[in-house]
Amino acid sequence: METQSFVKSVFDSVDAKDANKFISFLTDDATFKFANMEAVVGKDNVKQAVAGFFGSINGMSHKIHESFDHNGTIVNRGEVTYTRLDKSELTVPFANFFKMNGEKIKEYLIYVDASELYA
């Protein structure tokens, strides 16, 4: 697995708001944690949570500044622009950690301040 192409594929699925494609990158027992929300465990639960989030916004676009693999954890840093349902935008920095199990993500952690997203 080539890290940069894997990361691009994951973020492309997120930016397309494609919950089915997104969960294809996860292990069946994956843990997903978005910002200060409760962690969600299990592929089906993650799909439901992510699809709910996707439905609450008009869109999003990630700009990756750097990605690297360190001992089985892929670290990503960049900026995400959320487009709200009213078409206004919010751009904030983020860091994501993909704790890998083989070629699938076992733990997906998102560190972002999205507190202004629904303001």
mmCIF file of N, CA and C in Angstrom:
data_model
loop_
_atom_site.group_PDB
_atom_site.id
_atom_site.type_symbol
_atom_site.label_atom_id
_atom_site.label_comp_id
_atom_site.label_asym_id
_atom_site.label_seq_id
_atom_site.Cartn_x
_atom_site.Cartn_y
_atom_site.Cartn_z
ATOM 1 N N MET A 1 0.840 -1.187 0.000
ATOM 2 C CA MET A 1 0.000 0.000 0.000
ATOM 3 C C MET A 1 0.884 1.248 0.000
ATOM 4 N N GLU A 2 0.615 2.129 -0.919
ATOM 5 C CA GLU A 2 1.340 3.394 -0.991
ATOM 6 C C GLU A 2 0.549 4.425 -0.182
ATOM 7 N N THR A 3 1.176 5.009 0.820
ATOM 8 C CA THR A 3 0.488 5.876 1.787
ATOM 9 C C THR A 3 -0.231 7.041 1.127
ATOM 10 N N GLN A 4 0.429 7.775 0.250
ATOM 11 C CA GLN A 4 -0.175 8.979 -0.328
ATOM 12 C C GLN A 4 -1.431 8.659 -1.142
ATOM 13 N N SER A 5 -1.392 7.593 -1.932
ATOM 14 C CA SER A 5 -2.566 7.250 -2.738
ATOM 15 C C SER A 5 -3.697 6.723 -1.855
ATOM 16 N N PHE A 6 -3.354 5.996 -0.791
ATOM 17 C CA PHE A 6 -4.360 5.518 0.153
ATOM 18 C C PHE A 6 -5.058 6.704 0.823
ATOM 19 N N VAL A 7 -4.264 7.640 1.324
ATOM 20 C CA VAL A 7 -4.820 8.827 1.982
ATOM 21 C C VAL A 7 -5.720 9.601 1.019
ATOM 22 N N LYS A 8 -5.281 9.789 -0.212
ATOM 23 C CA LYS A 8 -6.088 10.507 -1.202
ATOM 24 C C LYS A 8 -7.417 9.797 -1.426
ATOM 25 N N SER A 9 -7.385 8.485 -1.534
ATOM 26 C CA SER A 9 -8.619 7.722 -1.747
ATOM 27 C C SER A 9 -9.586 7.871 -0.578
ATOM 28 N N VAL A 10 -9.057 7.823 0.635
ATOM 29 C CA VAL A 10 -9.920 7.989 1.822
ATOM 30 C C VAL A 10 -10.562 9.368 1.811
ATOM 31 N N PHE A 11 -9.753 10.403 1.636
ATOM 32 C CA PHE A 11 -10.299 11.765 1.671
ATOM 33 C C PHE A 11 -11.206 12.052 0.476
ATOM 34 N N ASP A 12 -10.934 11.449 -0.666
ATOM 35 C CA ASP A 12 -11.835 11.595 -1.818
ATOM 36 C C ASP A 12 -13.217 11.042 -1.482
ATOM 37 N N SER A 13 -13.273 9.917 -0.772
ATOM 38 C CA SER A 13 -14.572 9.337 -0.401
ATOM 39 C C SER A 13 -15.309 10.238 0.587
ATOM 40 N N VAL A 14 -14.571 10.863 1.486
ATOM 41 C CA VAL A 14 -15.178 11.778 2.458
ATOM 42 C C VAL A 14 -15.698 13.021 1.734
ATOM 43 N N ASP A 15 -14.869 13.614 0.891
ATOM 44 C CA ASP A 15 -15.276 14.834 0.185
ATOM 45 C C ASP A 15 -16.451 14.577 -0.766
ATOM 46 N N ALA A 16 -16.599 13.337 -1.227
ATOM 47 C CA ALA A 16 -17.736 12.962 -2.077
ATOM 48 C C ALA A 16 -18.969 12.611 -1.234
ATOM 49 N N LYS A 17 -18.799 12.617 0.083
ATOM 50 C CA LYS A 17 -19.873 12.241 1.013
ATOM 51 C C LYS A 17 -20.408 10.844 0.693
ATOM 52 N N ASP A 18 -19.498 9.922 0.398
ATOM 53 C CA ASP A 18 -19.839 8.558 0.026
ATOM 54 C C ASP A 18 -19.568 7.630 1.215
ATOM 55 N N ALA A 19 -20.587 7.442 2.051
ATOM 56 C CA ALA A 19 -20.424 6.640 3.268
ATOM 57 C C ALA A 19 -20.058 5.193 2.950
ATOM 58 N N ASN A 20 -20.619 4.628 1.888
ATOM 59 C CA ASN A 20 -20.301 3.245 1.528
ATOM 60 C C ASN A 20 -18.839 3.089 1.150
ATOM 61 N N LYS A 21 -18.331 3.990 0.337
ATOM 62 C CA LYS A 21 -16.927 3.937 -0.057
ATOM 63 C C LYS A 21 -16.037 4.176 1.166
ATOM 64 N N PHE A 22 -16.423 5.144 1.996
ATOM 65 C CA PHE A 22 -15.634 5.461 3.183
ATOM 66 C C PHE A 22 -15.438 4.238 4.068
ATOM 67 N N ILE A 23 -16.520 3.520 4.367
ATOM 68 C CA ILE A 23 -16.367 2.384 5.282
ATOM 69 C C ILE A 23 -15.595 1.224 4.661
ATOM 70 N N SER A 24 -15.416 1.242 3.346
ATOM 71 C CA SER A 24 -14.626 0.175 2.710
ATOM 72 C C SER A 24 -13.156 0.242 3.129
ATOM 73 N N PHE A 25 -12.732 1.363 3.684
ATOM 74 C CA PHE A 25 -11.346 1.520 4.129
ATOM 75 C C PHE A 25 -11.148 1.070 5.578
ATOM 76 N N LEU A 26 -12.243 0.685 6.251
ATOM 77 C CA LEU A 26 -12.207 0.362 7.681
ATOM 78 C C LEU A 26 -12.259 -1.137 7.946
ATOM 79 N N THR A 27 -11.686 -1.543 9.081
ATOM 80 C CA THR A 27 -11.877 -2.912 9.552
ATOM 81 C C THR A 27 -13.323 -3.035 10.050
ATOM 82 N N ASP A 28 -13.815 -4.265 10.166
ATOM 83 C CA ASP A 28 -15.195 -4.477 10.618
ATOM 84 C C ASP A 28 -15.434 -3.941 12.026
ATOM 85 N N ASP A 29 -14.396 -3.972 12.865
ATOM 86 C CA ASP A 29 -14.526 -3.525 14.259
ATOM 87 C C ASP A 29 -13.876 -2.157 14.495
ATOM 88 N N ALA A 30 -13.796 -1.358 13.453
ATOM 89 C CA ALA A 30 -13.119 -0.058 13.536
ATOM 90 C C ALA A 30 -13.765 0.860 14.570
ATOM 91 N N THR A 31 -12.930 1.732 15.116
ATOM 92 C CA THR A 31 -13.379 2.814 15.992
ATOM 93 C C THR A 31 -13.200 4.117 15.229
ATOM 94 N N PHE A 32 -14.234 4.981 15.286
ATOM 95 C CA PHE A 32 -14.212 6.266 14.593
ATOM 96 C C PHE A 32 -14.546 7.339 15.602
ATOM 97 N N LYS A 33 -13.691 8.369 15.691
ATOM 98 C CA LYS A 33 -13.929 9.473 16.633
ATOM 99 C C LYS A 33 -13.736 10.789 15.909
ATOM 100 N N PHE A 34 -14.799 11.595 15.875
ATOM 101 C CA PHE A 34 -14.783 12.912 15.239
ATOM 102 C C PHE A 34 -14.788 13.980 16.328
ATOM 103 N N ALA A 35 -13.695 14.740 16.416
ATOM 104 C CA ALA A 35 -13.566 15.867 17.349
ATOM 105 C C ALA A 35 -13.934 15.422 18.766
ATOM 106 N N ASN A 36 -14.837 16.174 19.414
ATOM 107 C CA ASN A 36 -15.170 15.855 20.804
ATOM 108 C C ASN A 36 -16.419 14.983 20.920
ATOM 109 N N MET A 37 -16.843 14.385 19.818
ATOM 110 C CA MET A 37 -17.997 13.487 19.844
ATOM 111 C C MET A 37 -17.589 12.139 20.439
ATOM 112 N N GLU A 38 -18.582 11.376 20.865
ATOM 113 C CA GLU A 38 -18.323 10.036 21.378
ATOM 114 C C GLU A 38 -17.783 9.154 20.248
ATOM 115 N N ALA A 39 -16.895 8.256 20.588
ATOM 116 C CA ALA A 39 -16.376 7.309 19.608
ATOM 117 C C ALA A 39 -17.494 6.362 19.174
ATOM 118 N N VAL A 40 -17.441 5.950 17.919
ATOM 119 C CA VAL A 40 -18.386 5.000 17.345
ATOM 120 C C VAL A 40 -17.593 3.754 16.968
ATOM 121 N N VAL A 41 -18.124 2.582 17.297
ATOM 122 C CA VAL A 41 -17.405 1.335 17.060
ATOM 123 C C VAL A 41 -18.224 0.418 16.152
ATOM 124 N N GLY A 42 -17.547 -0.165 15.180
ATOM 125 C CA GLY A 42 -18.180 -1.100 14.257
ATOM 126 C C GLY A 42 -18.538 -0.425 12.946
ATOM 127 N N LYS A 43 -18.240 -1.107 11.866
ATOM 128 C CA LYS A 43 -18.408 -0.551 10.523
ATOM 129 C C LYS A 43 -19.824 -0.026 10.274
ATOM 130 N N ASP A 44 -20.849 -0.788 10.657
ATOM 131 C CA ASP A 44 -22.230 -0.353 10.420
ATOM 132 C C ASP A 44 -22.563 0.901 11.215
ATOM 133 N N ASN A 45 -22.099 0.967 12.465
ATOM 134 C CA ASN A 45 -22.340 2.153 13.295
ATOM 135 C C ASN A 45 -21.604 3.369 12.747
ATOM 136 N N VAL A 46 -20.390 3.152 12.269
ATOM 137 C CA VAL A 46 -19.613 4.244 11.671
ATOM 138 C C VAL A 46 -20.334 4.754 10.424
ATOM 139 N N LYS A 47 -20.812 3.842 9.606
ATOM 140 C CA LYS A 47 -21.530 4.251 8.391
ATOM 141 C C LYS A 47 -22.733 5.114 8.741
ATOM 142 N N GLN A 48 -23.502 4.707 9.731
ATOM 143 C CA GLN A 48 -24.679 5.467 10.139
ATOM 144 C C GLN A 48 -24.285 6.853 10.654
ATOM 145 N N ALA A 49 -23.248 6.926 11.470
ATOM 146 C CA ALA A 49 -22.801 8.208 12.028
ATOM 147 C C ALA A 49 -22.277 9.135 10.934
ATOM 148 N N VAL A 50 -21.464 8.583 10.041
ATOM 149 C CA VAL A 50 -20.874 9.387 8.975
ATOM 150 C C VAL A 50 -21.953 9.861 8.003
ATOM 151 N N ALA A 51 -22.874 8.983 7.643
ATOM 152 C CA ALA A 51 -23.960 9.374 6.739
ATOM 153 C C ALA A 51 -24.806 10.485 7.367
ATOM 154 N N GLY A 52 -25.035 10.413 8.668
ATOM 155 C CA GLY A 52 -25.767 11.473 9.363
ATOM 156 C C GLY A 52 -25.035 12.796 9.287
ATOM 157 N N PHE A 53 -23.728 12.759 9.508
ATOM 158 C CA PHE A 53 -22.932 13.982 9.409
ATOM 159 C C PHE A 53 -22.959 14.525 7.984
ATOM 160 N N PHE A 54 -22.766 13.644 7.003
ATOM 161 C CA PHE A 54 -22.775 14.074 5.602
ATOM 162 C C PHE A 54 -24.092 14.774 5.263
ATOM 163 N N GLY A 55 -25.194 14.287 5.812
ATOM 164 C CA GLY A 55 -26.495 14.882 5.542
ATOM 165 C C GLY A 55 -26.709 16.226 6.219
ATOM 166 N N SER A 56 -25.874 16.545 7.209
ATOM 167 C CA SER A 56 -26.040 17.794 7.960
ATOM 168 C C SER A 56 -25.277 18.970 7.347
ATOM 169 N N ILE A 57 -24.510 18.695 6.298
ATOM 170 C CA ILE A 57 -23.745 19.749 5.621
ATOM 171 C C ILE A 57 -23.966 19.637 4.115
ATOM 172 N N ASN A 58 -23.659 20.707 3.414
ATOM 173 C CA ASN A 58 -23.790 20.699 1.959
ATOM 174 C C ASN A 58 -22.594 20.014 1.303
ATOM 175 N N GLY A 59 -21.415 20.161 1.910
ATOM 176 C CA GLY A 59 -20.221 19.546 1.346
ATOM 177 C C GLY A 59 -18.996 19.852 2.181
ATOM 178 N N MET A 60 -17.866 19.316 1.741
ATOM 179 C CA MET A 60 -16.588 19.580 2.394
ATOM 180 C C MET A 60 -15.465 19.285 1.420
ATOM 181 N N SER A 61 -14.332 19.883 1.699
ATOM 182 C CA SER A 61 -13.158 19.699 0.858
ATOM 183 C C SER A 61 -11.918 19.729 1.748
ATOM 184 N N HIS A 62 -11.112 18.694 1.639
ATOM 185 C CA HIS A 62 -9.888 18.595 2.437
ATOM 186 C C HIS A 62 -8.675 18.967 1.595
ATOM 187 N N LYS A 63 -7.799 19.733 2.180
ATOM 188 C CA LYS A 63 -6.507 20.055 1.584
ATOM 189 C C LYS A 63 -5.446 19.482 2.519
ATOM 190 N N ILE A 64 -4.752 18.454 2.029
ATOM 191 C CA ILE A 64 -3.754 17.759 2.847
ATOM 192 C C ILE A 64 -2.411 18.465 2.703
ATOM 193 N N HIS A 65 -1.852 18.887 3.825
ATOM 194 C CA HIS A 65 -0.530 19.522 3.817
ATOM 195 C C HIS A 65 0.582 18.488 3.933
ATOM 196 N N GLU A 66 0.325 17.438 4.719
ATOM 197 C CA GLU A 66 1.312 16.371 4.825
ATOM 198 C C GLU A 66 0.664 15.104 5.362
ATOM 199 N N SER A 67 1.210 13.988 4.946
ATOM 200 C CA SER A 67 0.806 12.665 5.432
ATOM 201 C C SER A 67 2.066 11.827 5.559
ATOM 202 N N PHE A 68 2.137 11.062 6.629
ATOM 203 C CA PHE A 68 3.266 10.144 6.753
ATOM 204 C C PHE A 68 2.862 8.964 7.618
ATOM 205 N N ASP A 69 3.517 7.853 7.394
ATOM 206 C CA ASP A 69 3.272 6.623 8.123
ATOM 207 C C ASP A 69 4.358 6.487 9.177
ATOM 208 N N HIS A 70 3.925 6.340 10.426
ATOM 209 C CA HIS A 70 4.874 6.157 11.524
ATOM 210 C C HIS A 70 4.440 4.932 12.323
ATOM 211 N N ASN A 71 5.179 3.852 12.189
ATOM 212 C CA ASN A 71 4.916 2.625 12.937
ATOM 213 C C ASN A 71 3.467 2.145 12.823
ATOM 214 N N GLY A 72 2.914 2.156 11.625
ATOM 215 C CA GLY A 72 1.571 1.645 11.416
ATOM 216 C C GLY A 72 0.450 2.626 11.673
ATOM 217 N N THR A 73 0.807 3.874 11.925
ATOM 218 C CA THR A 73 -0.192 4.935 12.068
ATOM 219 C C THR A 73 0.073 5.973 10.996
ATOM 220 N N ILE A 74 -0.944 6.254 10.191
ATOM 221 C CA ILE A 74 -0.815 7.288 9.162
ATOM 222 C C ILE A 74 -1.316 8.592 9.757
ATOM 223 N N VAL A 75 -0.454 9.589 9.749
ATOM 224 C CA VAL A 75 -0.760 10.907 10.311
ATOM 225 C C VAL A 75 -0.999 11.867 9.150
ATOM 226 N N ASN A 76 -2.097 12.605 9.231
ATOM 227 C CA ASN A 76 -2.463 13.570 8.191
ATOM 228 C C ASN A 76 -2.701 14.929 8.841
ATOM 229 N N ARG A 77 -2.205 15.964 8.177
ATOM 230 C CA ARG A 77 -2.419 17.323 8.658
ATOM 231 C C ARG A 77 -2.840 18.175 7.474
ATOM 232 N N GLY A 78 -3.829 19.054 7.700
ATOM 233 C CA GLY A 78 -4.275 19.913 6.614
ATOM 234 C C GLY A 78 -5.360 20.873 7.036
ATOM 235 N N GLU A 79 -6.141 21.300 6.043
ATOM 236 C CA GLU A 79 -7.278 22.192 6.277
ATOM 237 C C GLU A 79 -8.506 21.570 5.633
ATOM 238 N N VAL A 80 -9.633 21.732 6.304
ATOM 239 C CA VAL A 80 -10.898 21.271 5.748
ATOM 240 C C VAL A 80 -11.824 22.474 5.635
ATOM 241 N N THR A 81 -12.496 22.568 4.518
ATOM 242 C CA THR A 81 -13.513 23.590 4.313
ATOM 243 C C THR A 81 -14.863 22.887 4.276
ATOM 244 N N TYR A 82 -15.689 23.230 5.256
ATOM 245 C CA TYR A 82 -17.053 22.716 5.317
ATOM 246 C C TYR A 82 -17.970 23.731 4.649
ATOM 247 N N THR A 83 -18.890 23.263 3.840
ATOM 248 C CA THR A 83 -19.926 24.122 3.273
ATOM 249 C C THR A 83 -21.227 23.762 3.979
ATOM 250 N N ARG A 84 -21.743 24.744 4.692
ATOM 251 C CA ARG A 84 -22.983 24.533 5.435
ATOM 252 C C ARG A 84 -24.169 24.447 4.481
ATOM 253 N N LEU A 85 -25.307 24.028 5.009
ATOM 254 C CA LEU A 85 -26.517 23.918 4.194
ATOM 255 C C LEU A 85 -26.940 25.259 3.611
ATOM 256 N N ASP A 86 -26.602 26.362 4.302
ATOM 257 C CA ASP A 86 -26.945 27.700 3.783
ATOM 258 C C ASP A 86 -25.889 28.223 2.810
ATOM 259 N N LYS A 87 -24.929 27.366 2.441
ATOM 260 C CA LYS A 87 -23.852 27.647 1.482
ATOM 261 C C LYS A 87 -22.703 28.482 2.059
ATOM 262 N N SER A 88 -22.785 28.903 3.327
ATOM 263 C CA SER A 88 -21.651 29.587 3.938
ATOM 264 C C SER A 88 -20.565 28.547 4.235
ATOM 265 N N GLU A 89 -19.338 29.010 4.408
ATOM 266 C CA GLU A 89 -18.213 28.091 4.569
ATOM 267 C C GLU A 89 -17.454 28.333 5.866
ATOM 268 N N LEU A 90 -16.838 27.286 6.346
ATOM 269 C CA LEU A 90 -15.957 27.328 7.504
ATOM 270 C C LEU A 90 -14.706 26.531 7.139
ATOM 271 N N THR A 91 -13.529 27.154 7.248
ATOM 272 C CA THR A 91 -12.259 26.481 6.996
ATOM 273 C C THR A 91 -11.482 26.427 8.299
ATOM 274 N N VAL A 92 -11.044 25.226 8.671
ATOM 275 C CA VAL A 92 -10.310 25.018 9.923
ATOM 276 C C VAL A 92 -9.195 24.000 9.694
ATOM 277 N N PRO A 93 -8.133 24.078 10.505
ATOM 278 C CA PRO A 93 -7.078 23.078 10.423
ATOM 279 C C PRO A 93 -7.537 21.767 11.063
ATOM 280 N N PHE A 94 -6.948 20.662 10.631
ATOM 281 C CA PHE A 94 -7.258 19.367 11.230
ATOM 282 C C PHE A 94 -6.010 18.497 11.264
ATOM 283 N N ALA A 95 -6.084 17.485 12.101
ATOM 284 C CA ALA A 95 -5.110 16.398 12.096
ATOM 285 C C ALA A 95 -5.908 15.109 12.250
ATOM 286 N N ASN A 96 -5.577 14.120 11.438
ATOM 287 C CA ASN A 96 -6.218 12.805 11.496
ATOM 288 C C ASN A 96 -5.153 11.749 11.717
ATOM 289 N N PHE A 97 -5.535 10.730 12.451
ATOM 290 C CA PHE A 97 -4.660 9.592 12.676
ATOM 291 C C PHE A 97 -5.409 8.343 12.235
ATOM 292 N N PHE A 98 -4.803 7.575 11.340
ATOM 293 C CA PHE A 98 -5.348 6.291 10.913
ATOM 294 C C PHE A 98 -4.467 5.212 11.534
ATOM 295 N N LYS A 99 -4.951 4.557 12.580
ATOM 296 C CA LYS A 99 -4.214 3.433 13.156
ATOM 297 C C LYS A 99 -4.590 2.210 12.341
ATOM 298 N N MET A 100 -3.601 1.675 11.650
ATOM 299 C CA MET A 100 -3.840 0.656 10.645
ATOM 300 C C MET A 100 -3.774 -0.766 11.214
ATOM 301 N N ASN A 101 -4.531 -1.638 10.569
ATOM 302 C CA ASN A 101 -4.433 -3.079 10.782
ATOM 303 C C ASN A 101 -4.304 -3.669 9.383
ATOM 304 N N GLY A 102 -3.088 -3.931 8.970
ATOM 305 C CA GLY A 102 -2.840 -4.333 7.591
ATOM 306 C C GLY A 102 -3.112 -3.148 6.674
ATOM 307 N N GLU A 103 -4.016 -3.330 5.702
ATOM 308 C CA GLU A 103 -4.325 -2.252 4.760
ATOM 309 C C GLU A 103 -5.665 -1.583 5.056
ATOM 310 N N LYS A 104 -6.193 -1.820 6.254
ATOM 311 C CA LYS A 104 -7.468 -1.218 6.662
ATOM 312 C C LYS A 104 -7.245 -0.361 7.916
ATOM 313 N N ILE A 105 -8.122 0.620 8.090
ATOM 314 C CA ILE A 105 -8.047 1.505 9.250
ATOM 315 C C ILE A 105 -8.802 0.855 10.410
ATOM 316 N N LYS A 106 -8.108 0.638 11.505
ATOM 317 C CA LYS A 106 -8.687 0.049 12.718
ATOM 318 C C LYS A 106 -9.223 1.142 13.637
ATOM 319 N N GLU A 107 -8.541 2.277 13.650
ATOM 320 C CA GLU A 107 -8.951 3.402 14.499
ATOM 321 C C GLU A 107 -8.751 4.690 13.705
ATOM 322 N N TYR A 108 -9.831 5.453 13.541
ATOM 323 C CA TYR A 108 -9.827 6.688 12.747
ATOM 324 C C TYR A 108 -10.127 7.827 13.711
ATOM 325 N N LEU A 109 -9.134 8.662 13.970
ATOM 326 C CA LEU A 109 -9.260 9.750 14.944
ATOM 327 C C LEU A 109 -9.140 11.090 14.227
ATOM 328 N N ILE A 110 -10.112 11.969 14.438
ATOM 329 C CA ILE A 110 -10.118 13.291 13.800
ATOM 330 C C ILE A 110 -10.009 14.351 14.884
ATOM 331 N N TYR A 111 -8.979 15.180 14.777
ATOM 332 C CA TYR A 111 -8.794 16.301 15.694
ATOM 333 C C TYR A 111 -9.048 17.586 14.919
ATOM 334 N N VAL A 112 -10.181 18.226 15.215
ATOM 335 C CA VAL A 112 -10.590 19.430 14.513
ATOM 336 C C VAL A 112 -11.499 20.228 15.444
ATOM 337 N N ASP A 113 -11.448 21.543 15.330
ATOM 338 C CA ASP A 113 -12.373 22.393 16.071
ATOM 339 C C ASP A 113 -13.521 22.731 15.127
ATOM 340 N N ALA A 114 -14.579 21.954 15.225
ATOM 341 C CA ALA A 114 -15.761 22.164 14.366
ATOM 342 C C ALA A 114 -16.871 22.863 15.149
ATOM 343 N N SER A 115 -16.516 23.520 16.242
ATOM 344 C CA SER A 115 -17.528 24.129 17.114
ATOM 345 C C SER A 115 -18.327 25.225 16.416
ATOM 346 N N GLU A 116 -17.781 25.839 15.387
ATOM 347 C CA GLU A 116 -18.487 26.905 14.661
ATOM 348 C C GLU A 116 -19.281 26.379 13.469
ATOM 349 N N LEU A 117 -19.230 25.071 13.226
ATOM 350 C CA LEU A 117 -19.870 24.529 12.033
ATOM 351 C C LEU A 117 -21.379 24.761 12.011
ATOM 352 N N TYR A 118 -22.014 24.610 13.138
ATOM 353 C CA TYR A 118 -23.471 24.752 13.182
ATOM 354 C C TYR A 118 -23.903 26.057 13.845
ATOM 355 N N ALA A 119 -22.964 26.982 13.978
ATOM 356 C CA ALA A 119 -23.259 28.265 14.649
ATOM 357 C C ALA A 119 -24.078 29.187 13.766
#
